C-alpha positions as protocol buffer text, in pm:
chain_id: "A"
residue {
  index: 1
  type: UNK
  ca { x: 7503 y: 3643 z: 9436 }
}
residue {
  index: 2
  type: UNK
  ca { x: 7807 y: 3890 z: 9612 }
}
residue {
  index: 3
  type: UNK
  ca { x: 7742 y: 4193 z: 9635 }
}
residue {
  index: 4
  type: UNK
  ca { x: 8001 y: 4444 z: 9535 }
}
residue {
  index: 5
  type: UNK
  ca { x: 8102 y: 4719 z: 9785 }
}
residue {
  index: 6
  type: UNK
  ca { x: 8107 y: 5105 z: 9672 }
}
residue {
  index: 7
  type: UNK
  ca { x: 8503 y: 5098 z: 9641 }
}
residue {
  index: 8
  type: UNK
  ca { x: 8460 y: 4797 z: 9439 }
}
residue {
  index: 9
  type: UNK
  ca { x: 8205 y: 4953 z: 9193 }
}
residue {
  index: 10
  type: UNK
  ca { x: 8414 y: 5299 z: 9172 }
}
residue {
  index: 11
  type: UNK
  ca { x: 8739 y: 5084 z: 9086 }
}
residue {
  index: 12
  type: UNK
  ca { x: 8552 y: 4912 z: 8850 }
}
residue {
  index: 13
  type: UNK
  ca { x: 8393 y: 5212 z: 8679 }
}
residue {
  index: 14
  type: UNK
  ca { x: 8728 y: 5423 z: 8679 }
}
residue {
  index: 15
  type: UNK
  ca { x: 8894 y: 5085 z: 8497 }
}
residue {
  index: 16
  type: UNK
  ca { x: 8617 y: 5093 z: 8225 }
}
residue {
  index: 17
  type: UNK
  ca { x: 8659 y: 5457 z: 8208 }
}
residue {
  index: 18
  type: UNK
  ca { x: 9037 y: 5444 z: 8137 }
}
residue {
  index: 19
  type: UNK
  ca { x: 8963 y: 5201 z: 7891 }
}
residue {
  index: 20
  type: UNK
  ca { x: 8691 y: 5369 z: 7720 }
}
residue {
  index: 21
  type: UNK
  ca { x: 8949 y: 5712 z: 7737 }
}
residue {
  index: 22
  type: UNK
  ca { x: 9242 y: 5521 z: 7588 }
}
residue {
  index: 23
  type: UNK
  ca { x: 9019 y: 5365 z: 7290 }
}
residue {
  index: 24
  type: UNK
  ca { x: 8886 y: 5698 z: 7208 }
}
residue {
  index: 25
  type: UNK
  ca { x: 9240 y: 5841 z: 7177 }
}
residue {
  index: 26
  type: UNK
  ca { x: 9380 y: 5579 z: 6941 }
}
residue {
  index: 27
  type: UNK
  ca { x: 9108 y: 5627 z: 6741 }
}
residue {
  index: 28
  type: UNK
  ca { x: 9137 y: 5977 z: 6753 }
}
residue {
  index: 29
  type: UNK
  ca { x: 9512 y: 5946 z: 6655 }
}
residue {
  index: 30
  type: UNK
  ca { x: 9456 y: 5743 z: 6327 }
}
residue {
  index: 31
  type: UNK
  ca { x: 9191 y: 5965 z: 6233 }
}
residue {
  index: 32
  type: UNK
  ca { x: 9412 y: 6274 z: 6275 }
}
residue {
  index: 33
  type: UNK
  ca { x: 9689 y: 6102 z: 6063 }
}
residue {
  index: 34
  type: UNK
  ca { x: 9445 y: 6051 z: 5762 }
}
residue {
  index: 35
  type: UNK
  ca { x: 9304 y: 6400 z: 5806 }
}
residue {
  index: 36
  type: UNK
  ca { x: 9643 y: 6544 z: 5793 }
}
residue {
  index: 37
  type: UNK
  ca { x: 9734 y: 6312 z: 5484 }
}
residue {
  index: 38
  type: UNK
  ca { x: 9381 y: 6434 z: 5297 }
}
residue {
  index: 39
  type: UNK
  ca { x: 9496 y: 6772 z: 5409 }
}
residue {
  index: 40
  type: UNK
  ca { x: 9821 y: 6760 z: 5260 }
}
residue {
  index: 41
  type: UNK
  ca { x: 9683 y: 6593 z: 4888 }
}
residue {
  index: 42
  type: UNK
  ca { x: 9390 y: 6897 z: 4926 }
}
residue {
  index: 43
  type: UNK
  ca { x: 9667 y: 7165 z: 4945 }
}
residue {
  index: 44
  type: UNK
  ca { x: 9873 y: 6979 z: 4661 }
}
residue {
  index: 45
  type: UNK
  ca { x: 9521 y: 6991 z: 4475 }
}
residue {
  index: 46
  type: UNK
  ca { x: 9478 y: 7350 z: 4510 }
}
residue {
  index: 47
  type: UNK
  ca { x: 9869 y: 7412 z: 4421 }
}
residue {
  index: 48
  type: UNK
  ca { x: 9809 y: 7252 z: 4084 }
}
residue {
  index: 49
  type: UNK
  ca { x: 9503 y: 7451 z: 4014 }
}
residue {
  index: 50
  type: UNK
  ca { x: 9675 y: 7763 z: 4119 }
}
residue {
  index: 51
  type: UNK
  ca { x: 9987 y: 7659 z: 3877 }
}
residue {
  index: 52
  type: UNK
  ca { x: 9763 y: 7597 z: 3619 }
}
residue {
  index: 53
  type: UNK
  ca { x: 9619 y: 7973 z: 3665 }
}
residue {
  index: 54
  type: UNK
  ca { x: 9977 y: 8087 z: 3673 }
}
residue {
  index: 55
  type: UNK
  ca { x: 10032 y: 7903 z: 3321 }
}
residue {
  index: 56
  type: UNK
  ca { x: 9761 y: 8114 z: 3180 }
}
residue {
  index: 57
  type: UNK
  ca { x: 9879 y: 8431 z: 3325 }
}
residue {
  index: 58
  type: UNK
  ca { x: 10239 y: 8378 z: 3180 }
}
residue {
  index: 59
  type: UNK
  ca { x: 10065 y: 8327 z: 2825 }
}
residue {
  index: 60
  type: UNK
  ca { x: 9883 y: 8619 z: 2896 }
}
residue {
  index: 61
  type: UNK
  ca { x: 10221 y: 8820 z: 2982 }
}
residue {
  index: 62
  type: UNK
  ca { x: 10331 y: 8723 z: 2661 }
}
residue {
  index: 63
  type: UNK
  ca { x: 10062 y: 8803 z: 2446 }
}
residue {
  index: 64
  type: UNK
  ca { x: 10075 y: 9137 z: 2658 }
}
residue {
  index: 65
  type: UNK
  ca { x: 10428 y: 9216 z: 2568 }
}
residue {
  index: 66
  type: UNK
  ca { x: 10352 y: 9120 z: 2189 }
}
residue {
  index: 67
  type: UNK
  ca { x: 10058 y: 9355 z: 2161 }
}
residue {
  index: 68
  type: UNK
  ca { x: 10213 y: 9642 z: 2355 }
}
residue {
  index: 69
  type: UNK
  ca { x: 10257 y: 9998 z: 2209 }
}
residue {
  index: 70
  type: UNK
  ca { x: 10522 y: 10118 z: 2411 }
}
residue {
  index: 71
  type: UNK
  ca { x: 10821 y: 9961 z: 2582 }
}
residue {
  index: 72
  type: UNK
  ca { x: 10685 y: 10090 z: 2921 }
}
residue {
  index: 73
  type: UNK
  ca { x: 10373 y: 9848 z: 2845 }
}
residue {
  index: 74
  type: UNK
  ca { x: 10652 y: 9554 z: 2743 }
}
residue {
  index: 75
  type: UNK
  ca { x: 10861 y: 9601 z: 3047 }
}
residue {
  index: 76
  type: UNK
  ca { x: 10523 y: 9575 z: 3248 }
}
residue {
  index: 77
  type: UNK
  ca { x: 10449 y: 9264 z: 3103 }
}
residue {
  index: 78
  type: UNK
  ca { x: 10816 y: 9117 z: 3132 }
}
residue {
  index: 79
  type: UNK
  ca { x: 10778 y: 9227 z: 3511 }
}
residue {
  index: 80
  type: UNK
  ca { x: 10463 y: 9056 z: 3577 }
}
residue {
  index: 81
  type: UNK
  ca { x: 10610 y: 8746 z: 3361 }
}
residue {
  index: 82
  type: UNK
  ca { x: 10864 y: 8722 z: 3616 }
}
residue {
  index: 83
  type: UNK
  ca { x: 10641 y: 8721 z: 3895 }
}
residue {
  index: 84
  type: UNK
  ca { x: 10414 y: 8483 z: 3790 }
}
residue {
  index: 85
  type: UNK
  ca { x: 10667 y: 8252 z: 3691 }
}
residue {
  index: 86
  type: UNK
  ca { x: 10812 y: 8306 z: 4083 }
}
residue {
  index: 87
  type: UNK
  ca { x: 10423 y: 8215 z: 4178 }
}
residue {
  index: 88
  type: UNK
  ca { x: 10430 y: 7941 z: 3951 }
}
residue {
  index: 89
  type: UNK
  ca { x: 10743 y: 7770 z: 4062 }
}
residue {
  index: 90
  type: UNK
  ca { x: 10597 y: 7801 z: 4449 }
}
residue {
  index: 91
  type: UNK
  ca { x: 10312 y: 7602 z: 4373 }
}
residue {
  index: 92
  type: UNK
  ca { x: 10520 y: 7307 z: 4232 }
}
residue {
  index: 93
  type: UNK
  ca { x: 10745 y: 7369 z: 4556 }
}
residue {
  index: 94
  type: UNK
  ca { x: 10462 y: 7345 z: 4755 }
}
residue {
  index: 95
  type: UNK
  ca { x: 10323 y: 7023 z: 4566 }
}
residue {
  index: 96
  type: UNK
  ca { x: 10671 y: 6854 z: 4606 }
}
residue {
  index: 97
  type: UNK
  ca { x: 10691 y: 6982 z: 4998 }
}
residue {
  index: 98
  type: UNK
  ca { x: 10322 y: 6855 z: 5046 }
}
residue {
  index: 99
  type: UNK
  ca { x: 10372 y: 6527 z: 4871 }
}
residue {
  index: 100
  type: UNK
  ca { x: 10759 y: 6461 z: 4944 }
}
residue {
  index: 101
  type: UNK
  ca { x: 10632 y: 6078 z: 5062 }
}
residue {
  index: 102
  type: UNK
  ca { x: 10510 y: 6012 z: 4724 }
}
residue {
  index: 103
  type: UNK
  ca { x: 10771 y: 5942 z: 4461 }
}
residue {
  index: 104
  type: UNK
  ca { x: 10564 y: 5919 z: 4179 }
}
residue {
  index: 105
  type: UNK
  ca { x: 10463 y: 6298 z: 4268 }
}
residue {
  index: 106
  type: UNK
  ca { x: 10845 y: 6401 z: 4315 }
}
residue {
  index: 107
  type: UNK
  ca { x: 10927 y: 6245 z: 3956 }
}
residue {
  index: 108
  type: UNK
  ca { x: 10628 y: 6420 z: 3794 }
}
residue {
  index: 109
  type: UNK
  ca { x: 10726 y: 6739 z: 3938 }
}
residue {
  index: 110
  type: UNK
  ca { x: 11072 y: 6726 z: 3873 }
}
residue {
  index: 111
  type: UNK
  ca { x: 11001 y: 6671 z: 3491 }
}
residue {
  index: 112
  type: UNK
  ca { x: 10691 y: 6951 z: 3501 }
}
residue {
  index: 113
  type: UNK
  ca { x: 10938 y: 7164 z: 3687 }
}
residue {
  index: 114
  type: UNK
  ca { x: 11193 y: 7126 z: 3361 }
}
residue {
  index: 115
  type: UNK
  ca { x: 10913 y: 7208 z: 3122 }
}
residue {
  index: 116
  type: UNK
  ca { x: 10800 y: 7479 z: 3314 }
}
residue {
  index: 117
  type: UNK
  ca { x: 11155 y: 7633 z: 3306 }
}
residue {
  index: 118
  type: UNK
  ca { x: 11146 y: 7608 z: 2942 }
}
residue {
  index: 119
  type: UNK
  ca { x: 10809 y: 7748 z: 2871 }
}
residue {
  index: 120
  type: UNK
  ca { x: 10937 y: 8041 z: 3103 }
}
residue {
  index: 121
  type: UNK
  ca { x: 11245 y: 8081 z: 2913 }
}
residue {
  index: 122
  type: UNK
  ca { x: 11045 y: 8038 z: 2574 }
}
residue {
  index: 123
  type: UNK
  ca { x: 10812 y: 8350 z: 2715 }
}
residue {
  index: 124
  type: UNK
  ca { x: 11110 y: 8582 z: 2816 }
}
residue {
  index: 125
  type: UNK
  ca { x: 11290 y: 8510 z: 2483 }
}
residue {
  index: 126
  type: UNK
  ca { x: 10946 y: 8647 z: 2283 }
}
residue {
  index: 127
  type: UNK
  ca { x: 10910 y: 8932 z: 2527 }
}
residue {
  index: 128
  type: UNK
  ca { x: 11273 y: 9022 z: 2468 }
}
residue {
  index: 129
  type: UNK
  ca { x: 11231 y: 8989 z: 2042 }
}
residue {
  index: 130
  type: UNK
  ca { x: 10924 y: 9176 z: 2106 }
}
residue {
  index: 131
  type: UNK
  ca { x: 11116 y: 9447 z: 2278 }
}
residue {
  index: 132
  type: UNK
  ca { x: 11372 y: 9441 z: 2032 }
}
residue {
  index: 133
  type: UNK
  ca { x: 11089 y: 9448 z: 1754 }
}
residue {
  index: 134
  type: UNK
  ca { x: 10862 y: 9778 z: 1721 }
}
residue {
  index: 135
  type: UNK
  ca { x: 10521 y: 9690 z: 1788 }
}
residue {
  index: 136
  type: UNK
  ca { x: 10623 y: 9327 z: 1811 }
}
residue {
  index: 137
  type: UNK
  ca { x: 10414 y: 9101 z: 1579 }
}
residue {
  index: 138
  type: UNK
  ca { x: 10234 y: 8750 z: 1685 }
}
residue {
  index: 139
  type: UNK
  ca { x: 10332 y: 8564 z: 1360 }
}
residue {
  index: 140
  type: UNK
  ca { x: 10611 y: 8307 z: 1416 }
}
residue {
  index: 141
  type: UNK
  ca { x: 10614 y: 8361 z: 1795 }
}
residue {
  index: 142
  type: UNK
  ca { x: 10646 y: 8006 z: 1977 }
}
residue {
  index: 143
  type: UNK
  ca { x: 10583 y: 7997 z: 2333 }
}
residue {
  index: 144
  type: UNK
  ca { x: 10602 y: 7632 z: 2475 }
}
residue {
  index: 145
  type: UNK
  ca { x: 10473 y: 7409 z: 2202 }
}
residue {
  index: 146
  type: UNK
  ca { x: 10238 y: 7675 z: 2053 }
}
residue {
  index: 147
  type: UNK
  ca { x: 10352 y: 7876 z: 1755 }
}
residue {
  index: 148
  type: UNK
  ca { x: 10139 y: 8157 z: 1662 }
}
């Protein structure tokens, strides 16, 4: 049996160490890519939940305008509708950006964005109509697919 010199042992230990560190680096790189994809999906889920809250806020803005007793209250509701609609559109843009590599998501975001634009336009029209009528009325107002 051959005895290894100290320099040979150190060389062997160095080679084994480099191979272990390289393997850990490769493993870490693949896990970072997976974690990055998971973070993008999580951000998109958060954006979709917040977009749903903005949808509810827009509905609330329209109701506030319909129930307003003064022009100032209706103007405040219209301003809030504009702010909430911008936030809503921002969430859709975030989803599209986070999942740019997902064609099905891009298609769904494009379709939903068009529907959201219609929803916001309908809401603005209802507020405008409520402003034209003193003390606006809920009866007959159409917001999105809902008639009140």
